[in-house]
């Protein structure tokens, strides 16, 4: 059924993400179809490289199950955090969500970077 196929897509995508990040990075599922990836010690430029690598790996991944096959697309929102900031974790998540919404507003398969005010 559709729900099981959706779970398969998300599970497969999670594996793609896990294979393309470092051992020190953290990935977690936030909502039904949203993931957060924390890349400690990574600049925005380096995060863009990770985003390109994720897109390339996902494009080469087989998302087929029981005769169904799709080529899922995804949007990426990138924001930065500096340990010198006195910022609550919720504020960082909110900036990341804002960056993601910015990417979605541009179109399918887009990446948007939202910088801190500092």
mmCIF file with all atom_site columns, C-alpha atoms in Angstrom:
data_model
loop_
_atom_site.group_PDB
_atom_site.id
_atom_site.type_symbol
_atom_site.label_atom_id
_atom_site.label_alt_id
_atom_site.label_comp_id
_atom_site.label_asym_id
_atom_site.label_entity_id
_atom_site.label_seq_id
_atom_site.pdbx_PDB_ins_code
_atom_site.Cartn_x
_atom_site.Cartn_y
_atom_site.Cartn_z
_atom_site.occupancy
_atom_site.B_iso_or_equiv
_atom_site.pdbx_formal_charge
_atom_site.auth_seq_id
_atom_site.auth_comp_id
_atom_site.auth_asym_id
_atom_site.auth_atom_id
_atom_site.pdbx_PDB_model_num
ATOM 1   C CA . UNK A 1 1   ? 0.000  0.000  0.000  1.00 0.00 ? 1   UNK A CA 1
ATOM 2   C CA . UNK A 1 2   ? 0.973  3.661  -0.281 1.00 0.00 ? 2   UNK A CA 1
ATOM 3   C CA . UNK A 1 3   ? 1.860  4.117  3.366  1.00 0.00 ? 3   UNK A CA 1
ATOM 4   C CA . UNK A 1 4   ? 4.270  1.176  3.301  1.00 0.00 ? 4   UNK A CA 1
ATOM 5   C CA . UNK A 1 5   ? 5.867  2.506  0.112  1.00 0.00 ? 5   UNK A CA 1
ATOM 6   C CA . UNK A 1 6   ? 6.221  5.941  1.728  1.00 0.00 ? 6   UNK A CA 1
ATOM 7   C CA . UNK A 1 7   ? 7.954  4.314  4.706  1.00 0.00 ? 7   UNK A CA 1
ATOM 8   C CA . UNK A 1 8   ? 10.258 2.491  2.270  1.00 0.00 ? 8   UNK A CA 1
ATOM 9   C CA . UNK A 1 9   ? 11.167 5.780  0.548  1.00 0.00 ? 9   UNK A CA 1
ATOM 10  C CA . UNK A 1 10  ? 11.941 7.463  3.881  1.00 0.00 ? 10  UNK A CA 1
ATOM 11  C CA . UNK A 1 11  ? 13.939 4.487  5.127  1.00 0.00 ? 11  UNK A CA 1
ATOM 12  C CA . UNK A 1 12  ? 15.941 4.322  1.909  1.00 0.00 ? 12  UNK A CA 1
ATOM 13  C CA . UNK A 1 13  ? 16.578 8.058  1.995  1.00 0.00 ? 13  UNK A CA 1
ATOM 14  C CA . UNK A 1 14  ? 17.720 7.824  5.634  1.00 0.00 ? 14  UNK A CA 1
ATOM 15  C CA . UNK A 1 15  ? 20.271 5.203  4.550  1.00 0.00 ? 15  UNK A CA 1
ATOM 16  C CA . UNK A 1 16  ? 21.509 7.511  1.781  1.00 0.00 ? 16  UNK A CA 1
ATOM 17  C CA . UNK A 1 17  ? 21.967 10.289 4.340  1.00 0.00 ? 17  UNK A CA 1
ATOM 18  C CA . UNK A 1 18  ? 23.725 7.996  6.830  1.00 0.00 ? 18  UNK A CA 1
ATOM 19  C CA . UNK A 1 19  ? 26.182 6.815  4.166  1.00 0.00 ? 19  UNK A CA 1
ATOM 20  C CA . UNK A 1 20  ? 27.096 10.390 3.245  1.00 0.00 ? 20  UNK A CA 1
ATOM 21  C CA . UNK A 1 21  ? 27.835 11.939 6.614  1.00 0.00 ? 21  UNK A CA 1
ATOM 22  C CA . UNK A 1 22  ? 30.686 11.586 9.081  1.00 0.00 ? 22  UNK A CA 1
ATOM 23  C CA . UNK A 1 23  ? 30.597 9.594  12.290 1.00 0.00 ? 23  UNK A CA 1
ATOM 24  C CA . UNK A 1 24  ? 30.522 12.855 14.263 1.00 0.00 ? 24  UNK A CA 1
ATOM 25  C CA . UNK A 1 25  ? 27.427 14.113 12.420 1.00 0.00 ? 25  UNK A CA 1
ATOM 26  C CA . UNK A 1 26  ? 23.938 13.544 13.758 1.00 0.00 ? 26  UNK A CA 1
ATOM 27  C CA . UNK A 1 27  ? 20.837 12.779 11.715 1.00 0.00 ? 27  UNK A CA 1
ATOM 28  C CA . UNK A 1 28  ? 17.276 12.525 12.979 1.00 0.00 ? 28  UNK A CA 1
ATOM 29  C CA . UNK A 1 29  ? 13.756 12.491 11.607 1.00 0.00 ? 29  UNK A CA 1
ATOM 30  C CA . UNK A 1 30  ? 11.816 15.580 12.659 1.00 0.00 ? 30  UNK A CA 1
ATOM 31  C CA . UNK A 1 31  ? 8.432  15.232 11.000 1.00 0.00 ? 31  UNK A CA 1
ATOM 32  C CA . UNK A 1 32  ? 6.786  12.793 8.622  1.00 0.00 ? 32  UNK A CA 1
ATOM 33  C CA . UNK A 1 33  ? 9.083  13.687 5.759  1.00 0.00 ? 33  UNK A CA 1
ATOM 34  C CA . UNK A 1 34  ? 11.641 16.007 7.319  1.00 0.00 ? 34  UNK A CA 1
ATOM 35  C CA . UNK A 1 35  ? 15.106 15.150 8.545  1.00 0.00 ? 35  UNK A CA 1
ATOM 36  C CA . UNK A 1 36  ? 17.646 17.255 10.433 1.00 0.00 ? 36  UNK A CA 1
ATOM 37  C CA . UNK A 1 37  ? 21.354 16.720 9.959  1.00 0.00 ? 37  UNK A CA 1
ATOM 38  C CA . UNK A 1 38  ? 23.802 18.392 12.332 1.00 0.00 ? 38  UNK A CA 1
ATOM 39  C CA . UNK A 1 39  ? 27.272 18.836 10.899 1.00 0.00 ? 39  UNK A CA 1
ATOM 40  C CA . UNK A 1 40  ? 29.503 20.028 13.786 1.00 0.00 ? 40  UNK A CA 1
ATOM 41  C CA . UNK A 1 41  ? 32.521 22.073 12.781 1.00 0.00 ? 41  UNK A CA 1
ATOM 42  C CA . UNK A 1 42  ? 31.226 22.497 9.233  1.00 0.00 ? 42  UNK A CA 1
ATOM 43  C CA . UNK A 1 43  ? 31.051 25.812 7.389  1.00 0.00 ? 43  UNK A CA 1
ATOM 44  C CA . UNK A 1 44  ? 28.074 26.750 5.220  1.00 0.00 ? 44  UNK A CA 1
ATOM 45  C CA . UNK A 1 45  ? 30.241 26.154 2.167  1.00 0.00 ? 45  UNK A CA 1
ATOM 46  C CA . UNK A 1 46  ? 31.111 22.656 3.396  1.00 0.00 ? 46  UNK A CA 1
ATOM 47  C CA . UNK A 1 47  ? 27.421 22.032 4.177  1.00 0.00 ? 47  UNK A CA 1
ATOM 48  C CA . UNK A 1 48  ? 26.616 22.906 0.553  1.00 0.00 ? 48  UNK A CA 1
ATOM 49  C CA . UNK A 1 49  ? 29.123 20.241 -0.531 1.00 0.00 ? 49  UNK A CA 1
ATOM 50  C CA . UNK A 1 50  ? 27.346 17.714 1.708  1.00 0.00 ? 50  UNK A CA 1
ATOM 51  C CA . UNK A 1 51  ? 24.011 18.798 0.180  1.00 0.00 ? 51  UNK A CA 1
ATOM 52  C CA . UNK A 1 52  ? 25.351 18.233 -3.349 1.00 0.00 ? 52  UNK A CA 1
ATOM 53  C CA . UNK A 1 53  ? 26.726 14.836 -2.314 1.00 0.00 ? 53  UNK A CA 1
ATOM 54  C CA . UNK A 1 54  ? 23.325 13.870 -0.852 1.00 0.00 ? 54  UNK A CA 1
ATOM 55  C CA . UNK A 1 55  ? 21.556 14.922 -4.046 1.00 0.00 ? 55  UNK A CA 1
ATOM 56  C CA . UNK A 1 56  ? 23.998 12.962 -6.203 1.00 0.00 ? 56  UNK A CA 1
ATOM 57  C CA . UNK A 1 57  ? 23.731 9.841  -4.015 1.00 0.00 ? 57  UNK A CA 1
ATOM 58  C CA . UNK A 1 58  ? 19.928 10.030 -3.873 1.00 0.00 ? 58  UNK A CA 1
ATOM 59  C CA . UNK A 1 59  ? 19.760 10.411 -7.662 1.00 0.00 ? 59  UNK A CA 1
ATOM 60  C CA . UNK A 1 60  ? 21.746 7.179  -8.038 1.00 0.00 ? 60  UNK A CA 1
ATOM 61  C CA . UNK A 1 61  ? 19.692 5.253  -5.471 1.00 0.00 ? 61  UNK A CA 1
ATOM 62  C CA . UNK A 1 62  ? 17.070 2.689  -6.491 1.00 0.00 ? 62  UNK A CA 1
ATOM 63  C CA . UNK A 1 63  ? 13.809 3.731  -4.848 1.00 0.00 ? 63  UNK A CA 1
ATOM 64  C CA . UNK A 1 64  ? 11.847 0.838  -6.373 1.00 0.00 ? 64  UNK A CA 1
ATOM 65  C CA . UNK A 1 65  ? 9.650  -1.536 -4.363 1.00 0.00 ? 65  UNK A CA 1
ATOM 66  C CA . UNK A 1 66  ? 7.263  -4.199 -5.699 1.00 0.00 ? 66  UNK A CA 1
ATOM 67  C CA . UNK A 1 67  ? 7.219  -2.750 -9.193 1.00 0.00 ? 67  UNK A CA 1
ATOM 68  C CA . UNK A 1 68  ? 6.732  0.831  -8.009 1.00 0.00 ? 68  UNK A CA 1
ATOM 69  C CA . UNK A 1 69  ? 9.553  3.198  -8.724 1.00 0.00 ? 69  UNK A CA 1
ATOM 70  C CA . UNK A 1 70  ? 9.902  6.916  -8.203 1.00 0.00 ? 70  UNK A CA 1
ATOM 71  C CA . UNK A 1 71  ? 12.725 9.397  -8.246 1.00 0.00 ? 71  UNK A CA 1
ATOM 72  C CA . UNK A 1 72  ? 11.983 11.426 -5.122 1.00 0.00 ? 72  UNK A CA 1
ATOM 73  C CA . UNK A 1 73  ? 13.140 15.014 -4.907 1.00 0.00 ? 73  UNK A CA 1
ATOM 74  C CA . UNK A 1 74  ? 13.882 16.952 -1.780 1.00 0.00 ? 74  UNK A CA 1
ATOM 75  C CA . UNK A 1 75  ? 14.594 20.451 -0.606 1.00 0.00 ? 75  UNK A CA 1
ATOM 76  C CA . UNK A 1 76  ? 17.424 21.355 1.748  1.00 0.00 ? 76  UNK A CA 1
ATOM 77  C CA . UNK A 1 77  ? 17.583 24.237 4.204  1.00 0.00 ? 77  UNK A CA 1
ATOM 78  C CA . UNK A 1 78  ? 20.959 25.169 5.659  1.00 0.00 ? 78  UNK A CA 1
ATOM 79  C CA . UNK A 1 79  ? 21.640 27.450 8.579  1.00 0.00 ? 79  UNK A CA 1
ATOM 80  C CA . UNK A 1 80  ? 24.645 28.034 10.761 1.00 0.00 ? 80  UNK A CA 1
ATOM 81  C CA . UNK A 1 81  ? 25.231 28.035 14.481 1.00 0.00 ? 81  UNK A CA 1
ATOM 82  C CA . UNK A 1 82  ? 28.246 29.300 16.339 1.00 0.00 ? 82  UNK A CA 1
ATOM 83  C CA . UNK A 1 83  ? 29.009 28.004 19.824 1.00 0.00 ? 83  UNK A CA 1
ATOM 84  C CA . UNK A 1 84  ? 29.687 31.610 20.846 1.00 0.00 ? 84  UNK A CA 1
ATOM 85  C CA . UNK A 1 85  ? 26.006 32.406 20.228 1.00 0.00 ? 85  UNK A CA 1
ATOM 86  C CA . UNK A 1 86  ? 23.712 32.377 23.210 1.00 0.00 ? 86  UNK A CA 1
ATOM 87  C CA . UNK A 1 87  ? 21.020 30.652 21.166 1.00 0.00 ? 87  UNK A CA 1
ATOM 88  C CA . UNK A 1 88  ? 18.521 28.108 22.402 1.00 0.00 ? 88  UNK A CA 1
ATOM 89  C CA . UNK A 1 89  ? 18.301 24.880 20.365 1.00 0.00 ? 89  UNK A CA 1
ATOM 90  C CA . UNK A 1 90  ? 14.714 25.712 19.400 1.00 0.00 ? 90  UNK A CA 1
ATOM 91  C CA . UNK A 1 91  ? 15.905 28.931 17.740 1.00 0.00 ? 91  UNK A CA 1
ATOM 92  C CA . UNK A 1 92  ? 18.419 26.966 15.654 1.00 0.00 ? 92  UNK A CA 1
ATOM 93  C CA . UNK A 1 93  ? 15.678 24.517 14.603 1.00 0.00 ? 93  UNK A CA 1
ATOM 94  C CA . UNK A 1 94  ? 13.424 27.451 13.735 1.00 0.00 ? 94  UNK A CA 1
ATOM 95  C CA . UNK A 1 95  ? 16.123 28.971 11.498 1.00 0.00 ? 95  UNK A CA 1
ATOM 96  C CA . UNK A 1 96  ? 16.626 25.583 9.837  1.00 0.00 ? 96  UNK A CA 1
ATOM 97  C CA . UNK A 1 97  ? 12.876 25.273 9.202  1.00 0.00 ? 97  UNK A CA 1
ATOM 98  C CA . UNK A 1 98  ? 12.833 28.818 7.821  1.00 0.00 ? 98  UNK A CA 1
ATOM 99  C CA . UNK A 1 99  ? 15.683 27.924 5.433  1.00 0.00 ? 99  UNK A CA 1
ATOM 100 C CA . UNK A 1 100 ? 13.791 24.791 4.381  1.00 0.00 ? 100 UNK A CA 1
ATOM 101 C CA . UNK A 1 101 ? 10.615 26.783 3.725  1.00 0.00 ? 101 UNK A CA 1
ATOM 102 C CA . UNK A 1 102 ? 12.671 29.256 1.687  1.00 0.00 ? 102 UNK A CA 1
ATOM 103 C CA . UNK A 1 103 ? 14.003 26.358 -0.428 1.00 0.00 ? 103 UNK A CA 1
ATOM 104 C CA . UNK A 1 104 ? 10.498 24.936 -0.875 1.00 0.00 ? 104 UNK A CA 1
ATOM 105 C CA . UNK A 1 105 ? 9.164  28.329 -1.977 1.00 0.00 ? 105 UNK A CA 1
ATOM 106 C CA . UNK A 1 106 ? 11.776 28.440 -4.753 1.00 0.00 ? 106 UNK A CA 1
ATOM 107 C CA . UNK A 1 107 ? 10.787 25.020 -6.052 1.00 0.00 ? 107 UNK A CA 1
ATOM 108 C CA . UNK A 1 108 ? 11.256 21.276 -5.944 1.00 0.00 ? 108 UNK A CA 1
ATOM 109 C CA . UNK A 1 109 ? 14.801 20.101 -5.371 1.00 0.00 ? 109 UNK A CA 1
ATOM 110 C CA . UNK A 1 110 ? 16.174 23.442 -4.177 1.00 0.00 ? 110 UNK A CA 1
ATOM 111 C CA . UNK A 1 111 ? 18.675 24.313 -1.453 1.00 0.00 ? 111 UNK A CA 1
ATOM 112 C CA . UNK A 1 112 ? 18.510 27.534 0.566  1.00 0.00 ? 112 UNK A CA 1
ATOM 113 C CA . UNK A 1 113 ? 20.992 28.959 3.048  1.00 0.00 ? 113 UNK A CA 1
ATOM 114 C CA . UNK A 1 114 ? 19.829 31.136 5.916  1.00 0.00 ? 114 UNK A CA 1
ATOM 115 C CA . UNK A 1 115 ? 22.624 32.931 7.726  1.00 0.00 ? 115 UNK A CA 1
ATOM 116 C CA . UNK A 1 116 ? 22.604 34.168 11.280 1.00 0.00 ? 116 UNK A CA 1
ATOM 117 C CA . UNK A 1 117 ? 22.225 37.861 11.860 1.00 0.00 ? 117 UNK A CA 1
ATOM 118 C CA . UNK A 1 118 ? 25.755 38.081 13.245 1.00 0.00 ? 118 UNK A CA 1
#
